[in-house]
Amino acid sequence: MIAMLLMSPSADADTASRPNVLFILCDDLRPDAVGCLGSKHVKTPHIDAVAADGVCFTNSFCTTSLCSPSRASILTGLYAHAHGVRNNFTELPANLATWPGRLQQEGYETAYIGKWHMGEGNDSPRPGFDWFVSHKGQGKYFDTEWNVNGQRRETPAGYYTTVVTDYCLDWLGQQQDKPWALCLGHKAPHSFYFPEPKYEHAFDDVTVRYPASAFALETQPDWIKQRLPTWHGIYGPLFDWRKKFPDRRPEAVTDFQRMVRAYW
């Protein structure tokens, strides 16, 4: 899920034509886990407010449903076959134009803060950004080592969502005269699911059931069946319970429920 907010710093004609841009990216957030899109259990008041005050696209599609290719498409406006990032290990080519880079050329102060995830082992600052704070690969919900604009490395205490938000607030507090564009890349709610401790038991009383589609695999096309044992298939290696999904054993049901509650 993505959100883009355009905020004019004043009523001045020049600044009104050059609004500040705040771009927020949530990682692997399902539409049925968003309040304004019909979630029965998950409360997302801030996302709901953005949707209510702006435009909520309910008929949009991901052209390449994989992390890094999607990130590259969001920044460049190109399909995966055009930008060249076709897996989760390829870096975004430095020569490609991005919308933050275009704004930088027009006098904007630009920053990317958070999960980048285009190139597993490289957390160096990228072209198009005056300020770049990120980490290698996926990062962790706790104890992530951050590369702060190539100037220093640090491992702040606290939950990822709070840490990355604090980095953003610090940067925003330094902005004065120039219009700015800030990209905020959250890690949550990407697997593996480790909720912030204060929310760990928020859904203990909610009944979680297997989706109906889990029991209709025999009617699916061959290409879906062939993908089941792969990394992103439901029998893949990410979670032990998926080795025999759906599994009605009590311990398997408990594992599934625990995973869904942690995701929420």
mmCIF file of C-alpha atoms in Angstrom:
data_model
loop_
_atom_site.group_PDB
_atom_site.id
_atom_site.type_symbol
_atom_site.label_atom_id
_atom_site.label_comp_id
_atom_site.label_asym_id
_atom_site.label_seq_id
_atom_site.Cartn_x
_atom_site.Cartn_y
_atom_site.Cartn_z
ATOM 1 C CA MET A 1 0.000 0.000 0.000
ATOM 2 C CA ILE A 2 1.245 3.463 -0.852
ATOM 3 C CA ALA A 3 0.145 6.921 0.163
ATOM 4 C CA MET A 4 1.253 10.224 -1.298
ATOM 5 C CA LEU A 5 0.452 13.473 0.447
ATOM 6 C CA LEU A 6 0.922 16.872 -1.170
ATOM 7 C CA MET A 7 1.289 19.614 1.408
ATOM 8 C CA SER A 8 1.680 23.287 0.563
ATOM 9 C CA PRO A 9 3.823 25.053 3.188
ATOM 10 C CA SER A 10 1.950 28.337 2.839
ATOM 11 C CA ALA A 11 -0.604 30.224 0.792
ATOM 12 C CA ASP A 12 2.123 31.900 -1.263
ATOM 13 C CA ALA A 13 1.558 31.384 -5.007
ATOM 14 C CA ASP A 14 5.049 29.999 -5.633
ATOM 15 C CA THR A 15 4.959 27.492 -2.785
ATOM 16 C CA ALA A 16 1.408 26.483 -3.667
ATOM 17 C CA SER A 17 2.656 25.448 -7.110
ATOM 18 C CA ARG A 18 5.567 23.510 -5.560
ATOM 19 C CA PRO A 19 3.948 21.515 -2.745
ATOM 20 C CA ASN A 20 5.893 19.321 -0.386
ATOM 21 C CA VAL A 21 5.582 15.599 -1.142
ATOM 22 C CA LEU A 22 5.402 12.858 1.490
ATOM 23 C CA PHE A 23 5.393 9.358 -0.005
ATOM 24 C CA ILE A 24 4.691 6.463 2.393
ATOM 25 C CA LEU A 25 5.143 2.817 1.446
ATOM 26 C CA CYS A 26 3.856 -0.065 3.584
ATOM 27 C CA ASP A 27 5.308 -3.482 2.807
ATOM 28 C CA ASP A 28 2.977 -6.415 2.053
ATOM 29 C CA LEU A 29 -0.149 -4.782 3.453
ATOM 30 C CA ARG A 30 -3.185 -6.700 2.229
ATOM 31 C CA PRO A 31 -6.300 -4.676 1.356
ATOM 32 C CA ASP A 32 -8.390 -6.825 3.690
ATOM 33 C CA ALA A 33 -6.187 -5.627 6.565
ATOM 34 C CA VAL A 34 -7.157 -1.972 6.076
ATOM 35 C CA GLY A 35 -10.126 -0.412 7.823
ATOM 36 C CA CYS A 36 -11.365 1.743 4.949
ATOM 37 C CA LEU A 37 -11.250 -1.275 2.621
ATOM 38 C CA GLY A 38 -13.502 -3.386 4.811
ATOM 39 C CA SER A 39 -11.347 -5.076 7.444
ATOM 40 C CA LYS A 40 -13.506 -6.430 10.262
ATOM 41 C CA HIS A 41 -10.728 -6.558 12.852
ATOM 42 C CA VAL A 42 -7.770 -4.346 11.948
ATOM 43 C CA LYS A 43 -8.065 -0.659 12.825
ATOM 44 C CA THR A 44 -6.108 1.723 10.579
ATOM 45 C CA PRO A 45 -7.401 5.217 11.450
ATOM 46 C CA HIS A 46 -4.519 7.165 9.909
ATOM 47 C CA ILE A 47 -4.634 5.265 6.615
ATOM 48 C CA ASP A 48 -8.414 5.645 6.615
ATOM 49 C CA ALA A 49 -8.058 9.408 7.079
ATOM 50 C CA VAL A 50 -5.689 9.688 4.112
ATOM 51 C CA ALA A 51 -8.131 7.698 1.971
ATOM 52 C CA ALA A 52 -11.081 9.822 3.084
ATOM 53 C CA ASP A 53 -9.324 13.102 2.305
ATOM 54 C CA GLY A 54 -7.807 11.959 -0.991
ATOM 55 C CA VAL A 55 -8.273 9.278 -3.625
ATOM 56 C CA CYS A 56 -8.501 5.568 -2.815
ATOM 57 C CA PHE A 57 -7.846 3.298 -5.789
ATOM 58 C CA THR A 58 -9.900 0.115 -5.460
ATOM 59 C CA ASN A 59 -9.316 -1.276 -8.940
ATOM 60 C CA SER A 60 -5.530 -1.103 -9.296
ATOM 61 C CA PHE A 61 -3.122 -3.899 -10.152
ATOM 62 C CA CYS A 62 0.480 -4.848 -9.454
ATOM 63 C CA THR A 63 2.209 -5.675 -12.734
ATOM 64 C CA THR A 64 5.063 -7.638 -11.118
ATOM 65 C CA SER A 65 4.042 -8.992 -7.718
ATOM 66 C CA LEU A 66 7.513 -9.148 -6.194
ATOM 67 C CA CYS A 67 9.228 -6.759 -3.781
ATOM 68 C CA SER A 68 12.124 -5.208 -5.690
ATOM 69 C CA PRO A 69 10.489 -4.994 -9.138
ATOM 70 C CA SER A 70 7.496 -3.220 -7.591
ATOM 71 C CA ARG A 71 9.740 -0.753 -5.770
ATOM 72 C CA ALA A 72 11.600 0.015 -8.978
ATOM 73 C CA SER A 73 8.322 0.562 -10.846
ATOM 74 C CA ILE A 74 7.022 2.918 -8.161
ATOM 75 C CA LEU A 75 10.110 5.127 -8.400
ATOM 76 C CA THR A 76 10.558 5.045 -12.180
ATOM 77 C CA GLY A 77 7.059 4.551 -13.573
ATOM 78 C CA LEU A 78 8.398 1.711 -15.743
ATOM 79 C CA TYR A 79 7.444 -1.939 -16.145
ATOM 80 C CA ALA A 80 9.939 -4.513 -14.873
ATOM 81 C CA HIS A 81 11.066 -5.429 -18.389
ATOM 82 C CA ALA A 82 11.986 -1.765 -18.920
ATOM 83 C CA HIS A 83 13.744 -0.929 -15.643
ATOM 84 C CA GLY A 84 15.519 -4.293 -15.441
ATOM 85 C CA VAL A 85 14.810 -5.166 -11.797
ATOM 86 C CA ARG A 86 13.196 -8.569 -12.249
ATOM 87 C CA ASN A 87 14.080 -10.240 -8.938
ATOM 88 C CA ASN A 88 14.821 -9.335 -5.330
ATOM 89 C CA PHE A 89 18.603 -9.181 -5.746
ATOM 90 C CA THR A 90 19.053 -6.685 -8.586
ATOM 91 C CA GLU A 91 19.929 -3.069 -7.868
ATOM 92 C CA LEU A 92 18.002 -0.240 -9.465
ATOM 93 C CA PRO A 93 20.183 0.992 -12.364
ATOM 94 C CA ALA A 94 21.688 4.336 -11.354
ATOM 95 C CA ASN A 95 21.122 5.836 -14.802
ATOM 96 C CA LEU A 96 17.323 5.528 -14.667
ATOM 97 C CA ALA A 97 15.263 8.650 -14.054
ATOM 98 C CA THR A 98 13.080 8.614 -10.927
ATOM 99 C CA TRP A 99 10.413 11.040 -9.818
ATOM 100 C CA PRO A 100 12.410 12.077 -6.699
ATOM 101 C CA GLY A 101 15.397 12.719 -8.962
ATOM 102 C CA ARG A 102 13.271 14.894 -11.231
ATOM 103 C CA LEU A 103 12.081 16.910 -8.248
ATOM 104 C CA GLN A 104 15.678 17.235 -7.045
ATOM 105 C CA GLN A 105 16.599 18.731 -10.419
ATOM 106 C CA GLU A 106 13.793 21.256 -9.966
ATOM 107 C CA GLY A 107 15.141 22.479 -6.643
ATOM 108 C CA TYR A 108 13.468 20.122 -4.178
ATOM 109 C CA GLU A 109 15.289 18.767 -1.143
ATOM 110 C CA THR A 110 14.808 14.991 -1.416
ATOM 111 C CA ALA A 111 15.186 12.124 1.040
ATOM 112 C CA TYR A 112 14.634 8.384 1.181
ATOM 113 C CA ILE A 113 14.375 6.947 4.682
ATOM 114 C CA GLY A 114 13.579 3.304 5.396
ATOM 115 C CA LYS A 115 13.566 -0.016 3.591
ATOM 116 C CA TRP A 116 15.006 0.248 0.068
ATOM 117 C CA HIS A 117 15.433 -3.440 -0.832
ATOM 118 C CA MET A 118 16.875 -3.203 -4.310
ATOM 119 C CA GLY A 119 20.235 -4.908 -3.980
ATOM 120 C CA GLU A 120 20.579 -7.128 -0.900
ATOM 121 C CA GLY A 121 24.104 -6.199 0.174
ATOM 122 C CA ASN A 122 24.240 -2.492 -0.632
ATOM 123 C CA ASP A 123 22.945 0.217 1.688
ATOM 124 C CA SER A 124 24.888 3.115 0.164
ATOM 125 C CA PRO A 125 23.118 6.394 -0.714
ATOM 126 C CA ARG A 126 21.399 6.350 -4.097
ATOM 127 C CA PRO A 127 21.207 8.999 -6.836
ATOM 128 C CA GLY A 128 18.286 11.401 -6.691
ATOM 129 C CA PHE A 129 18.298 11.842 -2.920
ATOM 130 C CA ASP A 130 20.014 14.543 -0.874
ATOM 131 C CA TRP A 131 19.544 12.448 2.272
ATOM 132 C CA PHE A 132 19.451 8.646 2.317
ATOM 133 C CA VAL A 133 18.986 6.504 5.424
ATOM 134 C CA SER A 134 18.548 2.769 4.880
ATOM 135 C CA HIS A 135 19.986 -0.675 5.560
ATOM 136 C CA LYS A 136 20.973 -3.847 3.783
ATOM 137 C CA GLY A 137 18.283 -6.216 2.542
ATOM 138 C CA GLN A 138 15.120 -6.691 4.542
ATOM 139 C CA GLY A 139 16.293 -5.187 7.794
ATOM 140 C CA LYS A 140 14.906 -6.462 11.105
ATOM 141 C CA TYR A 141 12.076 -5.366 13.345
ATOM 142 C CA PHE A 142 14.608 -4.913 16.134
ATOM 143 C CA ASP A 143 18.326 -4.019 16.087
ATOM 144 C CA THR A 144 18.659 -3.060 12.432
ATOM 145 C CA GLU A 145 21.965 -1.451 11.506
ATOM 146 C CA TRP A 146 21.331 1.751 9.572
ATOM 147 C CA ASN A 147 23.555 3.563 7.111
ATOM 148 C CA VAL A 148 22.897 7.251 7.745
ATOM 149 C CA ASN A 149 23.610 8.978 4.432
ATOM 150 C CA GLY A 150 26.971 7.250 4.097
ATOM 151 C CA GLN A 151 28.252 9.244 7.084
ATOM 152 C CA ARG A 152 27.874 6.765 9.925
ATOM 153 C CA ARG A 153 26.377 3.442 10.940
ATOM 154 C CA GLU A 154 24.181 3.051 13.976
ATOM 155 C CA THR A 155 21.789 0.564 15.555
ATOM 156 C CA PRO A 156 19.092 2.485 17.428
ATOM 157 C CA ALA A 157 17.067 0.704 20.075
ATOM 158 C CA GLY A 158 13.368 0.231 19.479
ATOM 159 C CA TYR A 159 10.874 -1.159 16.999
ATOM 160 C CA TYR A 160 11.540 -0.582 13.294
ATOM 161 C CA THR A 161 8.368 1.441 12.672
ATOM 162 C CA THR A 162 9.207 3.852 15.483
ATOM 163 C CA VAL A 163 12.879 4.131 14.523
ATOM 164 C CA VAL A 164 12.209 4.937 10.859
ATOM 165 C CA THR A 165 9.509 7.452 11.805
ATOM 166 C CA ASP A 166 11.925 9.213 14.168
ATOM 167 C CA TYR A 167 14.514 9.444 11.390
ATOM 168 C CA CYS A 168 11.878 11.090 9.193
ATOM 169 C CA LEU A 169 10.797 13.559 11.857
ATOM 170 C CA ASP A 170 14.419 14.545 12.479
ATOM 171 C CA TRP A 171 14.936 15.236 8.774
ATOM 172 C CA LEU A 172 11.665 17.129 8.394
ATOM 173 C CA GLY A 173 12.603 19.322 11.355
ATOM 174 C CA GLN A 174 15.648 20.536 9.446
ATOM 175 C CA GLN A 175 13.753 21.600 6.320
ATOM 176 C CA GLN A 176 13.192 25.334 5.968
ATOM 177 C CA ASP A 177 13.018 27.288 2.723
ATOM 178 C CA LYS A 178 13.134 24.732 -0.088
ATOM 179 C CA PRO A 179 10.213 22.460 -1.007
ATOM 180 C CA TRP A 180 10.885 18.865 -0.039
ATOM 181 C CA ALA A 181 10.026 15.339 -1.125
ATOM 182 C CA LEU A 182 10.345 12.556 1.435
ATOM 183 C CA CYS A 183 9.975 8.838 0.696
ATOM 184 C CA LEU A 184 9.275 6.784 3.828
ATOM 185 C CA GLY A 185 9.741 3.032 3.397
ATOM 186 C CA HIS A 186 8.239 0.950 6.194
ATOM 187 C CA LYS A 187 9.160 -2.681 6.776
ATOM 188 C CA ALA A 188 5.879 -3.631 8.445
ATOM 189 C CA PRO A 189 3.877 -5.753 8.026
ATOM 190 C CA HIS A 190 6.311 -7.878 5.978
ATOM 191 C CA SER A 191 7.093 -11.386 7.217
ATOM 192 C CA PHE A 192 8.427 -12.697 9.453
ATOM 193 C CA TYR A 193 5.784 -11.253 11.738
ATOM 194 C CA PHE A 194 7.044 -9.700 14.959
ATOM 195 C CA PRO A 195 4.534 -7.154 16.259
ATOM 196 C CA GLU A 196 5.592 -4.369 18.558
ATOM 197 C CA PRO A 197 5.291 -5.757 22.120
ATOM 198 C CA LYS A 198 2.452 -3.421 23.097
ATOM 199 C CA TYR A 199 0.328 -4.886 20.266
ATOM 200 C CA GLU A 200 1.375 -8.504 20.688
ATOM 201 C CA HIS A 201 -1.927 -9.637 22.203
ATOM 202 C CA ALA A 202 -4.257 -7.168 20.489
ATOM 203 C CA PHE A 203 -6.106 -9.910 18.584
ATOM 204 C CA ASP A 204 -5.984 -12.806 21.025
ATOM 205 C CA ASP A 205 -9.789 -12.815 21.285
ATOM 206 C CA VAL A 206 -10.381 -12.760 17.520
ATOM 207 C CA THR A 207 -11.269 -16.066 15.857
ATOM 208 C CA VAL A 208 -9.049 -16.755 12.851
ATOM 209 C CA ARG A 209 -10.215 -19.217 10.197
ATOM 210 C CA TYR A 210 -8.566 -20.729 7.164
ATOM 211 C CA PRO A 211 -9.598 -18.903 3.971
ATOM 212 C CA ALA A 212 -12.107 -20.783 1.845
ATOM 213 C CA SER A 213 -9.708 -20.709 -1.101
ATOM 214 C CA ALA A 214 -7.262 -22.912 0.821
ATOM 215 C CA PHE A 215 -9.470 -25.941 0.213
ATOM 216 C CA ALA A 216 -10.043 -25.426 -3.505
ATOM 217 C CA LEU A 217 -6.551 -26.015 -4.858
ATOM 218 C CA GLU A 218 -7.587 -28.967 -7.013
ATOM 219 C CA THR A 219 -9.666 -26.642 -9.177
ATOM 220 C CA GLN A 220 -6.817 -24.217 -9.794
ATOM 221 C CA PRO A 221 -4.813 -24.013 -13.057
ATOM 222 C CA ASP A 222 -1.681 -26.125 -13.432
ATOM 223 C CA TRP A 223 0.633 -23.118 -13.184
ATOM 224 C CA ILE A 224 -0.641 -22.441 -9.658
ATOM 225 C CA LYS A 225 -0.177 -26.071 -8.600
ATOM 226 C CA GLN A 226 3.344 -26.058 -10.015
ATOM 227 C CA ARG A 227 4.227 -23.003 -7.942
ATOM 228 C CA LEU A 228 3.097 -24.455 -4.610
ATOM 229 C CA PRO A 229 6.508 -25.882 -3.557
ATOM 230 C CA THR A 230 8.455 -22.754 -4.531
ATOM 231 C CA TRP A 231 9.701 -20.020 -2.220
ATOM 232 C CA HIS A 232 6.562 -17.932 -2.629
ATOM 233 C CA GLY A 233 4.151 -20.863 -2.896
ATOM 234 C CA ILE A 234 1.968 -21.835 0.042
ATOM 235 C CA TYR A 235 4.002 -25.019 0.555
ATOM 236 C CA GLY A 236 7.250 -23.054 0.450
ATOM 237 C CA PRO A 237 9.939 -22.878 3.147
ATOM 238 C CA LEU A 238 8.903 -19.611 4.789
ATOM 239 C CA PHE A 239 6.737 -21.202 7.463
ATOM 240 C CA ASP A 240 6.653 -24.753 8.789
ATOM 241 C CA TRP A 241 2.852 -24.823 8.860
ATOM 242 C CA ARG A 242 2.753 -24.312 5.107
ATOM 243 C CA LYS A 243 4.390 -27.684 4.409
ATOM 244 C CA LYS A 244 0.939 -29.319 4.635
ATOM 245 C CA PHE A 245 -1.463 -26.450 4.203
ATOM 246 C CA PRO A 246 -4.324 -26.523 4.960
ATOM 247 C CA ASP A 247 -3.729 -28.721 7.974
ATOM 248 C CA ARG A 248 -6.583 -29.243 10.438
ATOM 249 C CA ARG A 249 -4.445 -30.626 13.261
ATOM 250 C CA PRO A 250 -4.979 -28.495 16.399
ATOM 251 C CA GLU A 251 -1.319 -27.492 16.578
ATOM 252 C CA ALA A 252 -1.313 -26.481 12.905
ATOM 253 C CA VAL A 253 -4.466 -24.405 13.331
ATOM 254 C CA THR A 254 -2.890 -22.702 16.345
ATOM 255 C CA ASP A 255 0.247 -21.886 14.345
ATOM 256 C CA PHE A 256 -1.852 -20.420 11.545
ATOM 257 C CA GLN A 257 -3.903 -18.312 13.945
ATOM 258 C CA ARG A 258 -0.761 -17.055 15.682
ATOM 259 C CA MET A 259 0.735 -16.022 12.355
ATOM 260 C CA VAL A 260 -2.373 -14.123 11.213
ATOM 261 C CA ARG A 261 -2.712 -12.296 14.536
ATOM 262 C CA ALA A 262 0.952 -11.294 14.415
ATOM 263 C CA TYR A 263 0.460 -9.996 10.867
ATOM 264 C CA TRP A 264 -2.541 -7.917 11.904
#
